[in-house]
Amino acid sequence: GAVVSQHPSWVICKSGTSVKIECRSLDFQATTMFWYRQFPKQSLMLMATSNEGSKATYEQGVEKDKFLINHASLTLSTLTVTSAHPEDSSFYICSARKIGTSSYNEQFFGPGTRLTVL
Amino acid sequence: SQQGEEDPQALSIQEGENATMNCSYKTSINNLQWYRQNSGRGLVHLILIRSNEREKHSGRLRVTLDTSKKSSSLLITASRAADTASYFCATANAGGTSYGKLTFGQGTILTVHP
């Protein structure tokens, strides 16, 4: 298998607070994990690429100081939404690519985290 | 237009019918992948077709790729109510700064009525 989990599955927070989302590969190691966000009835937009042991690479338009990514091990990446605002409310999905596989191989996705900022 | 446009945006069919979804893209690709997403859930990888392949099958799924037209199609045969979901194509760019990244299409919402 290739199972990716996310925690929490949903979170409601007040404006101005920070929220941490975890992404874990449960039965494989992943040097690269990806973070996406998805608005209702829309497609996935890549936010950043997370590499174990190095700084994340952010897509154009994504504020790295607002969306902090840490990839401390081969099975865990975290996304922290700092000083969250209502416009940050979205569905955040992570994915992982198996270690040792081509960069062109498929990604394995987590179940997503629904963030609602009041 | 954006990379990975899909049509139709929504498709409604009866159980047993076939469903065809199309995807177009703009840049050179290494491969094209199709994913399925049930409402409010993560994505499940369905099939990957490489740029040097023209057709691929997996169970009730058939994918074609026409690199000259920069388009792909996903055919689901003998559809079931459980196939109801959103389907996304995603392209893996051939190189450059987008190496290995996936660019997703807008998706097709498929509804299969029992």
Tab-separated table of C-alpha atoms in Angstrom:
chain	number	residue	atom	x	y	z
A	1	GLY	CA	0.000	0.000	0.000
A	2	ALA	CA	0.868	3.666	0.014
A	3	VAL	CA	-1.160	5.356	2.689
A	4	VAL	CA	-0.933	9.017	3.554
A	5	SER	CA	-2.723	10.430	6.556
A	6	GLN	CA	-3.501	13.984	7.563
A	7	HIS	CA	-4.313	15.369	10.953
A	8	PRO	CA	-6.621	16.946	11.804
A	9	SER	CA	-9.280	16.106	9.244
A	10	TRP	CA	-11.046	19.348	10.034
A	11	VAL	CA	-10.346	22.361	12.189
A	12	ILE	CA	-12.200	25.537	13.091
A	13	CYS	CA	-10.189	28.401	14.482
A	14	LYS	CA	-10.504	32.072	15.259
A	15	SER	CA	-9.024	34.729	13.056
A	16	GLY	CA	-5.450	35.559	14.049
A	17	THR	CA	-4.573	32.157	15.441
A	18	SER	CA	-2.168	29.620	13.921
A	19	VAL	CA	-3.086	26.142	12.805
A	20	LYS	CA	-0.765	23.197	12.213
A	21	ILE	CA	-1.640	20.411	9.807
A	22	GLU	CA	0.326	17.165	9.750
A	23	CYS	CA	0.915	14.933	6.770
A	24	ARG	CA	2.318	11.456	7.346
A	25	SER	CA	3.259	8.657	5.009
A	26	LEU	CA	2.290	5.586	7.005
A	27	ASP	CA	3.842	2.680	5.141
A	28	PHE	CA	6.545	4.248	3.022
A	29	GLN	CA	9.226	6.889	3.162
A	30	ALA	CA	8.924	10.082	1.194
A	31	THR	CA	11.701	12.536	0.496
A	32	THR	CA	9.230	14.820	-1.233
A	33	MET	CA	5.801	15.890	-0.099
A	34	PHE	CA	3.521	18.407	-1.695
A	35	TRP	CA	0.927	20.762	-0.233
A	36	TYR	CA	-2.142	21.791	-2.201
A	37	ARG	CA	-5.179	23.863	-1.458
A	38	GLN	CA	-8.568	23.389	-3.016
A	39	PHE	CA	-11.500	25.781	-2.922
A	40	PRO	CA	-15.050	24.427	-3.249
A	41	LYS	CA	-15.780	22.957	-6.666
A	42	GLN	CA	-12.335	23.931	-7.905
A	43	SER	CA	-9.167	22.138	-8.782
A	44	LEU	CA	-6.067	21.603	-6.685
A	45	MET	CA	-3.488	24.350	-6.640
A	46	LEU	CA	0.046	23.470	-5.635
A	47	MET	CA	1.248	25.641	-2.778
A	48	ALA	CA	4.691	24.262	-2.078
A	49	THR	CA	7.029	21.327	-2.443
A	50	SER	CA	8.469	20.012	0.790
A	51	ASN	CA	11.805	18.208	0.773
A	52	GLU	CA	13.092	16.326	3.782
A	53	GLY	CA	15.950	18.144	5.445
A	54	SER	CA	15.795	21.259	3.306
A	55	LYS	CA	13.709	24.359	2.831
A	56	ALA	CA	10.405	24.092	1.067
A	57	THR	CA	9.946	25.516	-2.406
A	58	TYR	CA	6.921	27.759	-2.665
A	59	GLU	CA	4.846	28.443	-5.748
A	60	GLN	CA	4.507	31.962	-7.027
A	61	GLY	CA	2.050	33.972	-4.999
A	62	VAL	CA	2.220	31.771	-1.897
A	63	GLU	CA	3.564	33.592	1.152
A	64	LYS	CA	6.236	31.469	2.781
A	65	ASP	CA	5.998	33.387	6.059
A	66	LYS	CA	2.303	32.700	6.259
A	67	PHE	CA	2.387	29.050	5.273
A	68	LEU	CA	5.280	27.531	7.184
A	69	ILE	CA	6.355	24.091	6.054
A	70	ASN	CA	8.597	21.736	7.974
A	71	HIS	CA	9.685	18.338	6.666
A	72	ALA	CA	11.701	16.967	9.542
A	73	SER	CA	11.606	13.287	8.695
A	74	LEU	CA	11.020	10.945	5.787
A	75	THR	CA	7.455	10.330	6.940
A	76	LEU	CA	6.238	13.667	8.258
A	77	SER	CA	5.650	17.117	6.832
A	78	THR	CA	3.753	19.868	8.594
A	79	LEU	CA	2.007	22.959	7.277
A	80	THR	CA	1.366	25.793	9.703
A	81	VAL	CA	-1.043	28.506	8.676
A	82	THR	CA	0.035	31.505	10.718
A	83	SER	CA	-2.265	34.344	11.714
A	84	ALA	CA	-5.130	32.706	9.871
A	85	HIS	CA	-7.836	34.818	8.274
A	86	PRO	CA	-11.230	33.851	6.858
A	87	GLU	CA	-9.818	33.907	3.324
A	88	ASP	CA	-7.466	31.084	4.347
A	89	SER	CA	-10.488	28.829	4.815
A	90	SER	CA	-10.010	26.006	2.361
A	91	PHE	CA	-9.378	22.300	1.910
A	92	TYR	CA	-5.678	21.549	2.321
A	93	ILE	CA	-4.380	18.333	0.805
A	94	CYS	CA	-0.916	16.862	1.018
A	95	SER	CA	0.667	14.232	-1.169
A	96	ALA	CA	3.842	12.220	-1.046
A	97	ARG	CA	6.099	10.526	-3.513
A	98	LYS	CA	7.852	7.299	-2.535
A	99	ILE	CA	11.552	7.558	-1.852
A	100	GLY	CA	13.720	6.211	-4.631
A	101	THR	CA	11.076	6.589	-7.297
A	102	SER	CA	11.166	8.832	-10.305
A	103	SER	CA	10.069	12.415	-9.874
A	104	TYR	CA	7.540	11.648	-12.570
A	105	ASN	CA	5.797	8.888	-10.667
A	106	GLU	CA	2.345	9.182	-9.192
A	107	GLN	CA	1.759	10.937	-5.921
A	108	PHE	CA	-0.175	9.468	-3.022
A	109	PHE	CA	-2.650	11.833	-1.472
A	110	GLY	CA	-3.856	12.344	2.048
A	111	PRO	CA	-7.570	12.652	2.839
A	112	GLY	CA	-7.351	16.411	3.242
A	113	THR	CA	-7.910	18.884	6.066
A	114	ARG	CA	-10.868	21.237	6.049
A	115	LEU	CA	-9.849	24.556	7.629
A	116	THR	CA	-12.498	27.077	8.603
A	117	VAL	CA	-11.371	30.409	9.993
A	118	LEU	CA	-14.048	32.406	11.784
B	1	SER	CA	-6.944	28.870	-20.730
B	2	GLN	CA	-4.947	26.893	-18.215
B	3	GLN	CA	-2.919	23.725	-18.339
B	4	GLY	CA	-5.107	20.682	-17.933
B	5	GLU	CA	-8.512	21.860	-18.995
B	6	GLU	CA	-11.193	19.264	-18.863
B	7	ASP	CA	-14.543	18.816	-20.449
B	8	PRO	CA	-17.258	18.336	-19.777
B	9	GLN	CA	-17.320	20.113	-16.436
B	10	ALA	CA	-20.193	17.894	-15.373
B	11	LEU	CA	-21.505	14.620	-16.730
B	12	SER	CA	-24.667	12.819	-15.685
B	13	ILE	CA	-25.363	9.296	-16.902
B	14	GLN	CA	-27.276	6.154	-16.036
B	15	GLU	CA	-25.685	3.095	-14.517
B	16	GLY	CA	-24.326	0.799	-17.201
B	17	GLU	CA	-23.531	3.585	-19.632
B	18	ASN	CA	-20.034	4.626	-20.570
B	19	ALA	CA	-18.549	7.921	-19.411
B	20	THR	CA	-15.939	9.829	-21.390
B	21	MET	CA	-13.970	12.762	-20.045
B	22	ASN	CA	-11.449	14.814	-21.964
B	23	CYS	CA	-8.402	16.761	-20.908
B	24	SER	CA	-6.256	19.223	-22.835
B	25	TYR	CA	-2.910	20.652	-21.876
B	26	LYS	CA	-0.385	23.106	-23.246
B	27	THR	CA	3.203	22.270	-22.339
B	28	SER	CA	5.467	19.299	-23.004
B	29	ILE	CA	4.771	16.501	-20.592
B	30	ASN	CA	6.535	13.441	-19.250
B	31	ASN	CA	3.253	11.773	-18.392
B	32	LEU	CA	-0.405	12.429	-17.749
B	33	GLN	CA	-2.246	11.024	-14.773
B	34	TRP	CA	-5.878	10.669	-13.883
B	35	TYR	CA	-7.131	10.942	-10.334
B	36	ARG	CA	-10.502	10.494	-8.698
B	37	GLN	CA	-11.848	12.471	-5.767
B	38	ASN	CA	-14.930	11.614	-3.790
B	39	SER	CA	-16.697	14.596	-2.273
B	40	GLY	CA	-14.645	16.178	0.503
B	41	ARG	CA	-11.951	13.537	0.343
B	42	GLY	CA	-8.423	13.135	-0.929
B	43	LEU	CA	-7.410	11.996	-4.379
B	44	VAL	CA	-6.961	8.444	-5.543
B	45	HIS	CA	-4.556	7.709	-8.369
B	46	LEU	CA	-6.270	5.861	-11.221
B	47	ILE	CA	-3.856	5.547	-14.085
B	48	LEU	CA	-0.660	7.031	-15.532
B	49	ILE	CA	0.114	7.209	-19.227
B	50	ARG	CA	3.556	8.204	-20.422
B	51	SER	CA	4.171	10.574	-23.289
B	52	ASN	CA	5.347	7.741	-25.546
B	53	GLU	CA	2.182	5.711	-24.947
B	54	ARG	CA	-1.044	6.127	-26.850
B	55	GLU	CA	-3.479	3.988	-24.921
B	56	LYS	CA	-3.637	2.268	-21.581
B	57	HIS	CA	-6.190	0.080	-19.857
B	58	SER	CA	-6.893	-0.688	-16.222
B	59	GLY	CA	-10.014	-2.672	-15.437
B	60	ARG	CA	-12.982	-0.611	-16.673
B	61	LEU	CA	-10.753	2.370	-17.388
B	62	ARG	CA	-9.300	3.221	-20.760
B	63	VAL	CA	-7.044	6.226	-21.235
B	64	THR	CA	-5.804	7.620	-24.517
B	65	LEU	CA	-3.135	10.221	-25.109
B	66	ASP	CA	-2.591	12.265	-28.249
B	67	THR	CA	0.553	14.322	-27.784
B	68	SER	CA	0.137	15.983	-31.192
B	69	LYS	CA	-3.169	17.424	-30.036
B	70	LYS	CA	-2.051	17.715	-26.419
B	71	SER	CA	-5.141	15.918	-25.247
B	72	SER	CA	-6.185	12.849	-23.310
B	73	SER	CA	-9.422	11.061	-22.643
B	74	LEU	CA	-10.623	8.839	-19.842
B	75	LEU	CA	-13.303	6.298	-20.604
B	76	ILE	CA	-15.126	4.479	-17.833
B	77	THR	CA	-17.084	1.562	-19.205
B	78	ALA	CA	-20.205	0.031	-17.677
B	79	SER	CA	-20.420	2.764	-15.072
B	80	ARG	CA	-21.705	2.136	-11.557
B	81	ALA	CA	-23.276	4.445	-9.016
B	82	ALA	CA	-20.074	4.075	-6.988
B	83	ASP	CA	-18.160	5.771	-9.825
B	84	THR	CA	-19.845	9.045	-8.873
B	85	ALA	CA	-16.973	11.416	-8.085
B	86	SER	CA	-14.842	14.204	-9.506
B	87	TYR	CA	-12.163	13.166	-11.974
B	88	PHE	CA	-9.016	15.187	-12.532
B	89	CYS	CA	-6.280	14.917	-15.072
B	90	ALA	CA	-2.823	16.031	-14.011
B	91	THR	CA	0.223	16.573	-16.159
B	92	ALA	CA	3.786	15.979	-15.043
B	93	ASN	CA	5.903	18.498	-16.906
B	94	ALA	CA	8.859	17.255	-18.892
B	95	GLY	CA	11.475	19.432	-17.285
B	96	GLY	CA	12.599	22.871	-16.327
B	97	THR	CA	11.553	24.505	-13.114
B	98	SER	CA	8.337	22.478	-13.019
B	99	TYR	CA	10.222	19.180	-12.999
B	100	GLY	CA	8.133	16.496	-11.351
B	101	LYS	CA	5.311	18.794	-10.346
B	102	LEU	CA	1.726	18.006	-11.198
B	103	THR	CA	-0.598	20.536	-12.776
B	104	PHE	CA	-4.232	19.642	-12.321
B	105	GLY	CA	-7.129	20.247	-14.641
B	106	GLN	CA	-10.387	21.751	-13.498
B	107	GLY	CA	-12.018	18.377	-13.179
B	108	THR	CA	-15.172	16.671	-14.373
B	109	ILE	CA	-17.955	15.951	-11.921
B	110	LEU	CA	-19.437	12.586	-12.845
B	111	THR	CA	-22.821	11.535	-11.508
B	112	VAL	CA	-23.982	8.000	-12.198
B	113	HIS	CA	-27.657	7.426	-11.475
B	114	PRO	CA	-28.719	3.952	-10.317
